[in-house]
Amino acid sequence: MPRYTVHIRDEWLAVPCRDTSNTIQWLGNEALTRYVKNKPDNGGITTSVKEVKFVARRCQGWGLLDADDTIDDVLEDNDFVELAIDGDTMSPDYIPCQPGVSHLTAAYKVPEEYLHLDGNTLTATDLVNLGKGQYMIKLTPLAESKVVKARELLDTIVKENRVVYGITTGFGKFARTVIPVSKLKELQENLVRSHSAGVGNPLSPERTRMLLALRINVMAKGYSGISLETLHAMIQAFNASCLSFVPEKGTVGASGDLAPLSHLALGLMGEGKMWSPKSGWADAKYVLEAHGLKPITLQPKEGLALINGTQMITSLGAEAVERSQAIAQQADIVAALTLEVLKGTTKAFDSDIHALRPHPGQIEVAQRFRALLDSDHHSSEIAESHRFCDRVQDAYTMRCCPQVHGIAVDTIHFVKKIINTEINSATDNPMVFADRGETISGGNFHGEYPAKALDFLAIGVHELGSISERRIERLCNPSLSELPAFLVSEGGLNSGFMIAHCTAAALVSENKVLCHPSSVDSLSTSAATEDHVSMGGWAARKALRVVEHVEQILAIELLAACQGIEFLRPLRTTTPLEKVYDLVRSVVKPWLKDRFMSPDIEAVHRLLLDQKVWQVAKPYIDKYETEYIPESRPISPTAFSLESPASPRKRLRHECK
């Protein structure tokens, strides 16, 4: 028989429906009848149920339901409905999934491909793709056998009544308190419930999927002592996208991310809130039931195994480093377009200059600029128009891009290496060594490694935004750009990019504060047993905010550079940069007069997030790098010579790899 779960005020009510040709009005009245019946004071409803006015919405997508529609037309079996009684405010424990926040919406299709986890080979890229819902999860046979062996050792420890931390004892300050065997299950459940003490907004569905996938991967290594039954239940929840309510605040990053991981486990136990593409937010037990899943039942040590580790720091860090890498590549393209608009020279990107200071990132960025700007290979009418101008050299914001962008690239590579190592690290305590037949207490749960790395990432990536804001200033300032003030005609009547530049400046200033390292702080917790912590949770969250701000700043620069191109027409830039210009113009039209600007910034930000700018330019960059095209060194006033300049010459580039 079809059944629907209806949320009224603070209650979730299961309403069976024999005839789905009944209307939404009938469903609401039936739910209200059950609600009133369960309340001693009738829930404060003094009139007949049929006289109560209400608004019904589908939890998934938050779509309004017409009272006269039939249930069969607008709902699916096991669907979730929010009922707001006329005069009530929104139910305080209902958490709407805002449109546009998540890819895992009603349009979400269950992926057909599986990613096999073994605890050793997962990458940051894989983890982000798991978060986006591109794969389901399976364990490798070897991982399953390791999990089984570790659990067998724990079962032996319990059977022999050995005293082992976290298995037959309390936690933290209570480590010396031995717990009776009859209460070991209660011990683990109490641990999860008491440690679910986080606050703040929930992680997005994508980030919760990443968190759950990473915890599964760590336990697949076979050192946590989790049972295969519990691990399979977690995988089933992941594959159905049944995702716990995980507040973003509350971890100090040692002993691991206790609060967020406890919330993750709590939902799997059928307690607290959960989200799925099918249900939206609802009580966890109903979400699991709607997907044919059962809450997990914790065995000895399993509560501790579920919550002890650095997976929130690391999963958010994986997203931060992946987005950093994407925006760093595209920052070179945006800066190259700005250099063209400001009629800069390519001489500063000569490979011989960078061979003398052979930092890998610097060489990589300079080569990317040459690939985009080499006018002998991608004819630029703009470059030719000022080939013999009287300008000697460009400002640092253009000339020093390889040096400034380069260190960001090297920082990202350094951080990515640490994050990838952390992704495949066992971070439990105690560790279960099945081959040695013992458990050992250690400190792998301490988040200092990813915390320090992510603080470093924020500092490195911030500079991409800082130098971009200065280039925006040059584009908007007529005394520096030789373009109309604020890149608009009829200045005064129109303000153009005046406040868009202010937005970029505000974001840079905010980033300066966010770049203060969180990992330099430590506060003693748990009655001084956990007397040094990493504060890695905040390091990860603020790194993501810094990266997002940098993306938005570069979106503004890209908009401004494309607007600058309008004032240089009919001259054209290089082929790859014209492709970038065309891409931007496919979502944002030229700025002929003032209009609502935020949507333009958001549209170009989306292009950067989806790496569309990189995808357009990458074929030209790859061709330049792989085909050993001769490097152009056009003569210009910036190449000073005591002799009369010869005709433009070419010679093969000798790249430093």
Short mmCIF file of C-alpha atoms in Angstrom, two decimals, residues 60-537:
data_model
loop_
_atom_site.label_atom_id
_atom_site.label_comp_id
_atom_site.label_asym_id
_atom_site.label_seq_id
_atom_site.Cartn_x
_atom_site.Cartn_y
_atom_site.Cartn_z
CA GLN A 60 12.15 17.54 -2.29
CA GLY A 61 12.51 20.70 -4.35
CA TRP A 62 10.14 22.60 -2.05
CA GLY A 63 7.42 22.61 -4.72
CA LEU A 64 3.96 23.91 -3.77
CA LEU A 65 1.20 21.27 -3.98
CA ASP A 66 -2.30 22.22 -5.13
CA ALA A 67 -4.95 20.94 -2.72
CA ASP A 68 -7.13 19.73 -5.62
CA ASP A 69 -4.39 17.71 -7.34
CA THR A 70 -4.57 13.96 -6.98
CA ILE A 71 -1.83 12.25 -5.01
CA ASP A 72 -0.99 10.00 -7.96
CA ASP A 73 -0.32 13.02 -10.19
CA VAL A 74 2.11 14.92 -7.94
CA LEU A 75 3.65 12.48 -5.44
CA GLU A 76 5.56 9.22 -5.56
CA ASP A 77 5.20 6.33 -3.15
CA ASN A 78 7.09 7.02 0.10
CA ASP A 79 7.27 10.74 -0.73
CA PHE A 80 7.74 13.41 1.96
CA VAL A 81 5.40 16.36 2.41
CA GLU A 82 5.66 19.48 4.59
CA LEU A 83 2.32 20.78 5.91
CA ALA A 84 2.29 24.40 7.17
CA ILE A 85 -0.89 25.27 9.10
CA ASP A 86 -2.27 28.71 8.33
CA GLY A 87 -0.90 31.15 10.92
CA ASP A 88 2.14 29.00 11.77
CA THR A 89 5.67 30.04 10.92
CA MET A 90 7.86 27.53 9.11
CA SER A 91 8.42 24.39 11.17
CA PRO A 92 11.63 25.09 13.14
CA ASP A 93 13.16 21.68 12.51
CA TYR A 94 12.52 21.63 8.77
CA ILE A 95 15.66 22.32 6.72
CA PRO A 96 14.84 23.23 3.12
CA CYS A 97 17.35 22.23 0.47
CA GLN A 98 17.76 25.51 -1.35
CA PRO A 99 17.47 25.43 -5.15
CA GLY A 100 20.84 25.63 -6.82
CA VAL A 101 22.77 24.54 -3.75
CA SER A 102 23.02 20.89 -4.70
CA HIS A 103 23.49 18.84 -7.85
CA LEU A 104 21.74 15.96 -6.04
CA THR A 105 18.20 17.15 -6.78
CA ALA A 106 15.12 15.55 -8.27
CA ALA A 107 16.97 15.52 -11.60
CA TYR A 108 19.74 13.48 -10.02
CA LYS A 109 20.17 10.06 -11.61
CA VAL A 110 21.72 7.18 -9.74
CA PRO A 111 25.14 6.62 -11.33
CA GLU A 112 25.79 3.37 -13.15
CA GLU A 113 29.55 3.29 -12.54
CA TYR A 114 31.20 2.08 -9.36
CA LEU A 115 34.41 3.23 -7.73
CA HIS A 116 36.14 0.42 -5.84
CA LEU A 117 37.60 1.48 -2.51
CA ASP A 118 40.54 -0.25 -0.85
CA GLY A 119 41.78 2.47 1.49
CA ASN A 120 44.94 3.04 -0.53
CA THR A 121 44.21 4.47 -3.98
CA LEU A 122 41.51 7.14 -3.62
CA THR A 123 42.50 10.62 -4.87
CA ALA A 124 41.19 14.10 -4.16
CA THR A 125 39.75 14.18 -7.68
CA ASP A 126 37.95 10.89 -7.09
CA LEU A 127 36.57 12.15 -3.80
CA VAL A 128 35.16 15.33 -5.33
CA ASN A 129 33.54 13.28 -8.11
CA LEU A 130 32.01 10.96 -5.49
CA GLY A 131 30.60 14.07 -3.82
CA LYS A 132 29.01 15.16 -7.10
CA GLY A 133 27.23 11.82 -7.37
CA GLN A 134 29.19 10.50 -10.35
CA TYR A 135 29.90 7.09 -8.82
CA MET A 136 28.57 4.53 -6.40
CA ILE A 137 30.89 2.62 -4.10
CA LYS A 138 32.03 -0.97 -3.73
CA LEU A 139 34.78 -2.49 -1.61
CA THR A 140 37.55 -4.55 -3.18
CA PRO A 141 37.69 -8.20 -2.05
CA LEU A 142 41.06 -7.59 -0.39
CA ALA A 143 39.63 -4.69 1.61
CA GLU A 144 36.72 -6.85 2.76
CA SER A 145 39.07 -9.60 3.98
CA LYS A 146 41.14 -7.07 5.96
CA VAL A 147 38.01 -5.64 7.58
CA VAL A 148 36.85 -9.13 8.59
CA LYS A 149 40.23 -10.03 10.14
CA ALA A 150 40.37 -6.83 12.20
CA ARG A 151 36.84 -7.41 13.47
CA GLU A 152 37.65 -10.98 14.46
CA LEU A 153 40.46 -9.69 16.69
CA LEU A 154 38.10 -7.24 18.39
CA ASP A 155 35.52 -9.94 18.99
CA THR A 156 38.25 -12.03 20.63
CA ILE A 157 39.25 -9.11 22.87
CA VAL A 158 35.65 -8.69 24.04
CA LYS A 159 35.19 -12.44 24.56
CA GLU A 160 38.34 -12.63 26.68
CA ASN A 161 37.35 -9.56 28.75
CA ARG A 162 40.62 -7.75 28.00
CA VAL A 163 40.90 -4.10 29.06
CA VAL A 164 41.48 -2.10 25.86
CA TYR A 165 40.91 1.64 25.39
CA GLY A 166 37.71 2.49 23.56
CA ILE A 167 36.59 -1.13 23.38
CA THR A 168 36.04 -2.06 27.02
CA THR A 169 36.82 1.34 28.61
CA GLY A 170 35.45 4.85 28.55
CA PHE A 171 36.94 7.63 26.45
CA GLY A 172 39.27 10.58 27.02
CA LYS A 173 39.36 11.37 30.73
CA PHE A 174 37.38 8.15 31.36
CA ALA A 175 39.98 5.92 29.69
CA ARG A 176 40.64 4.12 33.00
CA THR A 177 36.96 3.33 33.58
CA VAL A 178 36.28 -0.31 32.66
CA ILE A 179 32.83 -0.92 31.16
CA PRO A 180 30.92 -4.20 31.76
CA VAL A 181 30.41 -6.39 28.67
CA SER A 182 26.65 -6.04 29.03
CA LYS A 183 26.93 -2.28 28.46
CA LEU A 184 29.44 -2.18 25.59
CA LYS A 185 26.72 -1.56 22.98
CA GLU A 186 25.27 1.24 25.08
CA LEU A 187 28.79 2.67 25.50
CA GLN A 188 29.19 3.08 21.74
CA GLU A 189 25.70 4.55 21.24
CA ASN A 190 26.22 7.00 24.10
CA LEU A 191 29.52 8.06 22.56
CA VAL A 192 27.90 8.95 19.24
CA ARG A 193 24.92 10.72 20.83
CA SER A 194 26.94 12.79 23.31
CA HIS A 195 29.55 13.76 20.72
CA SER A 196 26.87 14.94 18.26
CA ALA A 197 27.28 18.44 19.62
CA GLY A 198 28.07 20.45 16.49
CA VAL A 199 26.42 23.74 15.57
CA GLY A 200 25.83 25.83 12.47
CA ASN A 201 24.51 25.15 9.00
CA PRO A 202 24.64 21.60 7.67
CA LEU A 203 27.24 20.57 5.14
CA SER A 204 25.82 20.50 1.61
CA PRO A 205 24.75 17.10 0.28
CA GLU A 206 27.87 16.96 -1.92
CA ARG A 207 30.19 17.63 1.00
CA THR A 208 28.37 15.11 3.20
CA ARG A 209 28.76 12.50 0.45
CA MET A 210 32.48 13.26 0.37
CA LEU A 211 32.68 12.93 4.15
CA LEU A 212 30.85 9.60 4.16
CA ALA A 213 32.84 8.23 1.22
CA LEU A 214 36.12 9.17 2.86
CA ARG A 215 35.17 7.57 6.18
CA ILE A 216 34.27 4.39 4.29
CA ASN A 217 37.61 4.49 2.47
CA VAL A 218 39.58 4.86 5.71
CA MET A 219 37.75 1.95 7.34
CA ALA A 220 38.32 -0.15 4.20
CA LYS A 221 42.02 -0.19 5.12
CA GLY A 222 41.18 -2.73 7.84
CA TYR A 223 42.65 -1.01 10.91
CA SER A 224 39.46 0.38 12.46
CA GLY A 225 37.79 -2.77 13.75
CA ILE A 226 34.48 -1.99 12.05
CA SER A 227 32.32 -5.00 11.17
CA LEU A 228 31.77 -5.78 7.51
CA GLU A 229 28.02 -5.66 8.15
CA THR A 230 28.19 -2.07 9.43
CA LEU A 231 30.53 -1.00 6.64
CA HIS A 232 28.18 -2.46 4.01
CA ALA A 233 25.28 -0.57 5.63
CA MET A 234 27.26 2.66 5.30
CA ILE A 235 27.95 1.91 1.64
CA GLN A 236 24.26 1.25 1.01
CA ALA A 237 23.39 4.60 2.59
CA PHE A 238 26.02 6.32 0.43
CA ASN A 239 24.80 4.68 -2.77
CA ALA A 240 21.24 5.81 -1.97
CA SER A 241 22.51 9.31 -1.02
CA CYS A 242 20.96 9.03 2.45
CA LEU A 243 23.03 11.75 4.06
CA SER A 244 23.10 12.76 7.72
CA PHE A 245 22.68 16.31 9.02
CA VAL A 246 26.29 17.31 9.75
CA PRO A 247 26.78 20.82 11.24
CA GLU A 248 29.84 22.54 9.85
CA LYS A 249 31.14 23.82 13.20
CA GLY A 250 32.35 21.99 16.28
CA THR A 251 35.60 20.22 15.46
CA VAL A 252 38.97 21.24 16.91
CA GLY A 253 40.77 18.72 14.69
CA ALA A 254 42.02 16.38 17.45
CA SER A 255 41.00 13.75 18.51
CA GLY A 256 39.92 13.87 14.92
CA ASP A 257 36.72 15.54 13.75
CA LEU A 258 34.65 14.10 16.59
CA ALA A 259 31.53 16.27 16.41
CA PRO A 260 30.88 16.20 12.65
CA LEU A 261 31.69 12.50 12.34
CA SER A 262 29.35 11.80 15.27
CA HIS A 263 26.52 13.57 13.46
CA LEU A 264 27.37 11.51 10.38
CA ALA A 265 27.09 8.30 12.44
CA LEU A 266 23.96 9.47 14.26
CA GLY A 267 21.93 9.60 11.06
CA LEU A 268 23.13 6.13 10.10
CA MET A 269 21.80 4.96 13.49
CA GLY A 270 18.38 6.29 12.47
CA GLU A 271 18.53 9.31 14.77
CA GLY A 272 18.64 13.02 14.01
CA LYS A 273 17.99 14.34 10.51
CA MET A 274 18.88 12.99 7.10
CA TRP A 275 18.62 14.15 3.49
CA SER A 276 18.19 12.26 0.24
CA PRO A 277 17.28 13.37 -3.29
CA LYS A 278 14.00 11.56 -2.80
CA SER A 279 12.97 12.94 0.59
CA GLY A 280 14.70 16.24 1.18
CA TRP A 281 15.32 16.73 4.92
CA ALA A 282 13.41 14.45 7.27
CA ASP A 283 13.90 12.28 10.36
CA ALA A 284 16.70 9.82 9.65
CA LYS A 285 14.64 6.73 10.43
CA TYR A 286 12.03 7.71 7.83
CA VAL A 287 14.62 8.52 5.17
CA LEU A 288 16.35 5.16 5.67
CA GLU A 289 13.02 3.33 5.64
CA ALA A 290 11.93 5.10 2.46
CA HIS A 291 15.04 3.66 0.76
CA GLY A 292 14.57 0.17 2.20
CA LEU A 293 17.50 0.55 4.60
CA LYS A 294 17.80 -0.26 8.30
CA PRO A 295 19.62 1.81 10.95
CA ILE A 296 23.02 0.42 11.90
CA THR A 297 23.39 -1.32 15.27
CA LEU A 298 26.75 -0.57 16.88
CA GLN A 299 28.99 -3.35 18.15
CA PRO A 300 31.93 -2.85 20.55
CA LYS A 301 34.40 -0.18 19.31
CA GLU A 302 32.25 0.69 16.28
CA GLY A 303 31.07 4.04 17.61
CA LEU A 304 34.68 5.07 18.16
CA ALA A 305 35.64 3.71 14.73
CA LEU A 306 32.97 5.84 13.09
CA ILE A 307 33.89 9.16 14.70
CA ASN A 308 37.66 9.18 15.21
CA GLY A 309 39.55 10.66 12.27
CA THR A 310 40.40 13.72 10.19
CA GLN A 311 37.86 13.10 7.45
CA MET A 312 35.97 16.40 7.63
CA ILE A 313 39.19 18.42 7.41
CA THR A 314 40.43 16.21 4.61
CA SER A 315 37.22 16.00 2.55
CA LEU A 316 36.73 19.78 2.62
CA GLY A 317 40.44 20.12 1.94
CA ALA A 318 40.12 17.89 -1.11
CA GLU A 319 37.45 20.18 -2.53
CA ALA A 320 39.53 23.25 -1.72
CA VAL A 321 42.65 21.93 -3.42
CA GLU A 322 40.74 20.72 -6.50
CA ARG A 323 39.04 24.08 -6.93
CA SER A 324 42.34 25.84 -6.29
CA GLN A 325 44.01 23.89 -9.06
CA ALA A 326 41.17 24.71 -11.46
CA ILE A 327 41.17 28.43 -10.71
CA ALA A 328 44.97 28.69 -10.82
CA GLN A 329 45.02 27.33 -14.37
CA GLN A 330 42.25 29.68 -15.43
CA ALA A 331 43.86 32.66 -13.67
CA ASP A 332 46.66 32.51 -16.25
CA ILE A 333 44.11 32.69 -19.07
CA VAL A 334 42.26 35.61 -17.49
CA ALA A 335 45.51 37.49 -16.84
CA ALA A 336 46.67 36.87 -20.41
CA LEU A 337 43.47 38.41 -21.75
CA THR A 338 43.92 41.42 -19.46
CA LEU A 339 47.50 41.84 -20.67
CA GLU A 340 46.22 41.94 -24.27
CA VAL A 341 43.60 44.57 -23.40
CA LEU A 342 46.20 46.70 -21.59
CA LYS A 343 48.59 46.30 -24.56
CA GLY A 344 51.31 44.59 -22.58
CA THR A 345 54.34 42.78 -23.94
CA THR A 346 55.11 39.07 -23.98
CA LYS A 347 58.86 39.61 -23.55
CA ALA A 348 58.66 39.02 -19.78
CA PHE A 349 57.61 35.41 -20.46
CA ASP A 350 60.75 34.51 -22.44
CA SER A 351 61.82 30.99 -21.45
CA ASP A 352 65.45 32.08 -20.94
CA ILE A 353 64.38 34.41 -18.11
CA HIS A 354 62.57 31.66 -16.26
CA ALA A 355 65.30 29.08 -16.84
CA LEU A 356 67.49 31.28 -14.63
CA ARG A 357 65.03 30.86 -11.73
CA PRO A 358 63.73 27.37 -12.38
CA HIS A 359 60.83 27.02 -9.97
CA PRO A 360 58.42 24.51 -11.59
CA GLY A 361 55.33 26.67 -11.11
CA GLN A 362 56.99 29.77 -12.53
CA ILE A 363 58.14 27.90 -15.64
CA GLU A 364 54.70 26.32 -16.08
CA VAL A 365 52.87 29.66 -15.88
CA ALA A 366 55.29 31.45 -18.23
CA GLN A 367 54.89 28.69 -20.78
CA ARG A 368 51.11 28.95 -20.50
CA PHE A 369 51.30 32.70 -21.18
CA ARG A 370 53.46 32.10 -24.25
CA ALA A 371 51.00 29.50 -25.52
CA LEU A 372 48.14 31.98 -25.22
CA LEU A 373 49.90 35.15 -26.38
CA ASP A 374 52.48 34.09 -28.97
CA SER A 375 51.25 36.30 -31.79
CA ASP A 376 53.38 34.63 -34.47
CA HIS A 377 51.43 31.40 -33.89
CA HIS A 378 48.05 32.90 -32.95
CA SER A 379 47.91 36.17 -34.83
CA SER A 380 46.94 39.08 -32.55
CA GLU A 381 46.02 42.32 -34.24
CA ILE A 382 45.98 43.99 -30.84
CA ALA A 383 49.60 43.01 -30.18
CA GLU A 384 50.70 44.17 -33.62
CA SER A 385 48.98 47.54 -33.12
CA HIS A 386 51.43 48.48 -30.35
CA ARG A 387 54.49 46.41 -31.28
CA PHE A 388 56.70 49.50 -31.54
CA CYS A 389 55.18 51.70 -28.84
CA ASP A 390 57.40 53.71 -26.48
CA ARG A 391 56.54 51.71 -23.34
CA VAL A 392 59.64 50.08 -21.86
CA GLN A 393 58.09 47.53 -19.50
CA ASP A 394 54.80 46.56 -17.91
CA ALA A 395 53.56 46.88 -14.34
CA TYR A 396 54.31 44.05 -11.92
CA THR A 397 50.71 42.79 -12.05
CA MET A 398 51.34 41.72 -15.65
CA ARG A 399 55.09 41.29 -15.88
CA CYS A 400 55.38 39.19 -12.70
CA CYS A 401 52.48 36.80 -13.28
CA PRO A 402 54.79 33.77 -13.66
CA GLN A 403 56.46 34.56 -10.34
CA VAL A 404 53.23 35.30 -8.42
CA HIS A 405 50.95 32.74 -10.06
CA GLY A 406 53.80 30.24 -10.08
CA ILE A 407 54.17 29.99 -6.32
CA ALA A 408 50.42 29.45 -6.05
CA VAL A 409 50.75 26.55 -8.48
CA ASP A 410 53.61 25.03 -6.48
CA THR A 411 51.70 25.54 -3.22
CA ILE A 412 48.69 23.72 -4.65
CA HIS A 413 50.87 20.80 -5.74
CA PHE A 414 52.42 20.59 -2.26
CA VAL A 415 49.04 20.68 -0.52
CA LYS A 416 47.49 18.17 -2.92
CA LYS A 417 50.24 15.67 -2.10
CA ILE A 418 49.46 15.98 1.62
CA ILE A 419 45.70 15.73 1.10
CA ASN A 420 46.06 12.64 -1.11
CA THR A 421 48.23 11.00 1.55
CA GLU A 422 45.70 11.90 4.25
CA ILE A 423 42.82 10.54 2.17
CA ASN A 424 44.39 7.08 2.28
CA SER A 425 45.62 7.18 5.88
CA ALA A 426 44.27 5.26 8.87
CA THR A 427 43.41 7.89 11.48
CA ASP A 428 41.69 5.82 14.15
CA ASN A 429 42.58 5.27 17.77
CA PRO A 430 43.30 2.65 18.85
CA MET A 431 44.60 0.98 15.70
CA VAL A 432 43.69 -2.66 15.21
CA PHE A 433 46.64 -4.70 13.89
CA ALA A 434 45.09 -8.05 13.01
CA ASP A 435 48.37 -9.59 11.83
CA ARG A 436 50.05 -8.75 15.15
CA GLY A 437 47.01 -9.66 17.20
CA GLU A 438 47.00 -6.41 19.15
CA THR A 439 45.58 -2.90 19.32
CA ILE A 440 47.83 0.12 19.78
CA SER A 441 46.89 3.62 20.89
CA GLY A 442 48.54 6.38 18.90
CA GLY A 443 47.90 9.86 17.55
CA ASN A 444 47.06 9.51 13.85
CA PHE A 445 43.78 11.33 14.54
CA HIS A 446 45.64 14.61 15.03
CA GLY A 447 44.78 16.97 12.17
CA GLU A 448 47.97 19.02 12.11
CA TYR A 449 49.10 17.82 8.68
CA PRO A 450 45.99 18.81 6.71
CA ALA A 451 45.42 21.87 8.95
CA LYS A 452 48.86 23.35 8.23
CA ALA A 453 48.61 22.45 4.55
CA LEU A 454 45.22 24.12 4.16
CA ASP A 455 46.36 27.27 5.96
CA PHE A 456 49.23 27.35 3.47
CA LEU A 457 46.79 26.77 0.59
CA ALA A 458 44.66 29.76 1.63
CA ILE A 459 47.73 32.02 1.72
CA GLY A 460 49.00 30.80 -1.66
CA VAL A 461 45.69 30.98 -3.53
CA HIS A 462 44.78 34.35 -2.01
CA GLU A 463 47.59 35.95 -4.01
CA LEU A 464 45.83 35.03 -7.26
CA GLY A 465 42.93 37.20 -6.10
CA SER A 466 45.15 39.96 -4.76
CA ILE A 467 47.03 40.46 -8.02
CA SER A 468 43.80 40.07 -10.03
CA GLU A 469 42.17 42.94 -8.13
CA ARG A 470 45.11 45.18 -9.06
CA ARG A 471 44.67 44.25 -12.72
CA ILE A 472 40.97 45.12 -12.45
CA GLU A 473 42.03 48.54 -11.14
CA ARG A 474 44.27 49.01 -14.18
CA LEU A 475 41.44 48.04 -16.52
CA CYS A 476 39.00 50.48 -14.88
CA ASN A 477 41.42 53.39 -14.44
CA PRO A 478 41.59 55.44 -17.69
CA SER A 479 44.99 56.89 -16.81
CA LEU A 480 46.42 53.34 -16.79
CA SER A 481 44.33 51.58 -19.44
CA GLU A 482 43.81 54.21 -22.16
CA LEU A 483 40.22 52.95 -22.15
CA PRO A 484 37.02 54.74 -21.08
CA ALA A 485 36.72 55.13 -17.30
CA PHE A 486 35.21 52.04 -15.68
CA LEU A 487 34.91 50.44 -19.11
CA VAL A 488 31.66 52.10 -20.11
CA SER A 489 30.49 54.68 -22.63
CA GLU A 490 28.85 57.89 -21.45
CA GLY A 491 30.61 57.82 -18.09
CA GLY A 492 28.72 59.78 -15.49
CA LEU A 493 25.38 58.70 -16.87
CA ASN A 494 26.75 55.14 -16.59
CA SER A 495 29.02 53.87 -13.80
CA GLY A 496 30.15 50.68 -15.52
CA PHE A 497 32.54 48.50 -13.52
CA MET A 498 33.06 51.03 -10.70
CA ILE A 499 31.41 48.95 -7.97
CA ALA A 500 32.36 45.60 -9.46
CA HIS A 501 35.93 46.68 -8.72
CA CYS A 502 34.86 47.62 -5.18
CA THR A 503 33.45 44.12 -4.76
CA ALA A 504 36.77 42.62 -5.81
CA ALA A 505 38.59 44.90 -3.36
CA ALA A 506 36.21 43.87 -0.56
CA LEU A 507 36.80 40.18 -1.26
CA VAL A 508 40.57 40.66 -1.23
CA SER A 509 40.37 42.47 2.10
CA GLU A 510 38.20 39.70 3.57
CA ASN A 511 40.68 37.11 2.35
CA LYS A 512 43.49 38.89 4.17
CA VAL A 513 41.73 38.15 7.46
CA LEU A 514 40.80 34.60 6.44
CA CYS A 515 44.44 33.88 5.61
CA HIS A 516 45.45 34.17 9.26
CA PRO A 517 46.43 30.56 10.05
CA SER A 518 43.98 28.73 12.27
CA SER A 519 46.52 25.99 12.98
CA VAL A 520 48.72 28.35 15.02
CA ASP A 521 46.01 28.18 17.69
CA SER A 522 45.39 25.39 20.17
CA LEU A 523 43.07 25.04 23.15
CA SER A 524 43.26 22.19 25.64
CA THR A 525 40.10 20.05 25.73
CA SER A 526 38.73 16.92 27.45
CA ALA A 527 40.10 17.80 30.91
CA ALA A 528 43.64 18.26 29.52
CA THR A 529 43.86 14.75 28.03
CA GLU A 530 43.54 16.30 24.57
CA ASP A 531 45.85 19.18 25.38
CA HIS A 532 46.98 20.14 21.87
CA VAL A 533 44.65 20.39 18.88
CA SER A 534 44.99 21.42 15.23
CA MET A 535 41.92 23.62 14.62
CA GLY A 536 41.93 22.00 11.18
CA GLY A 537 38.16 22.21 10.67
#
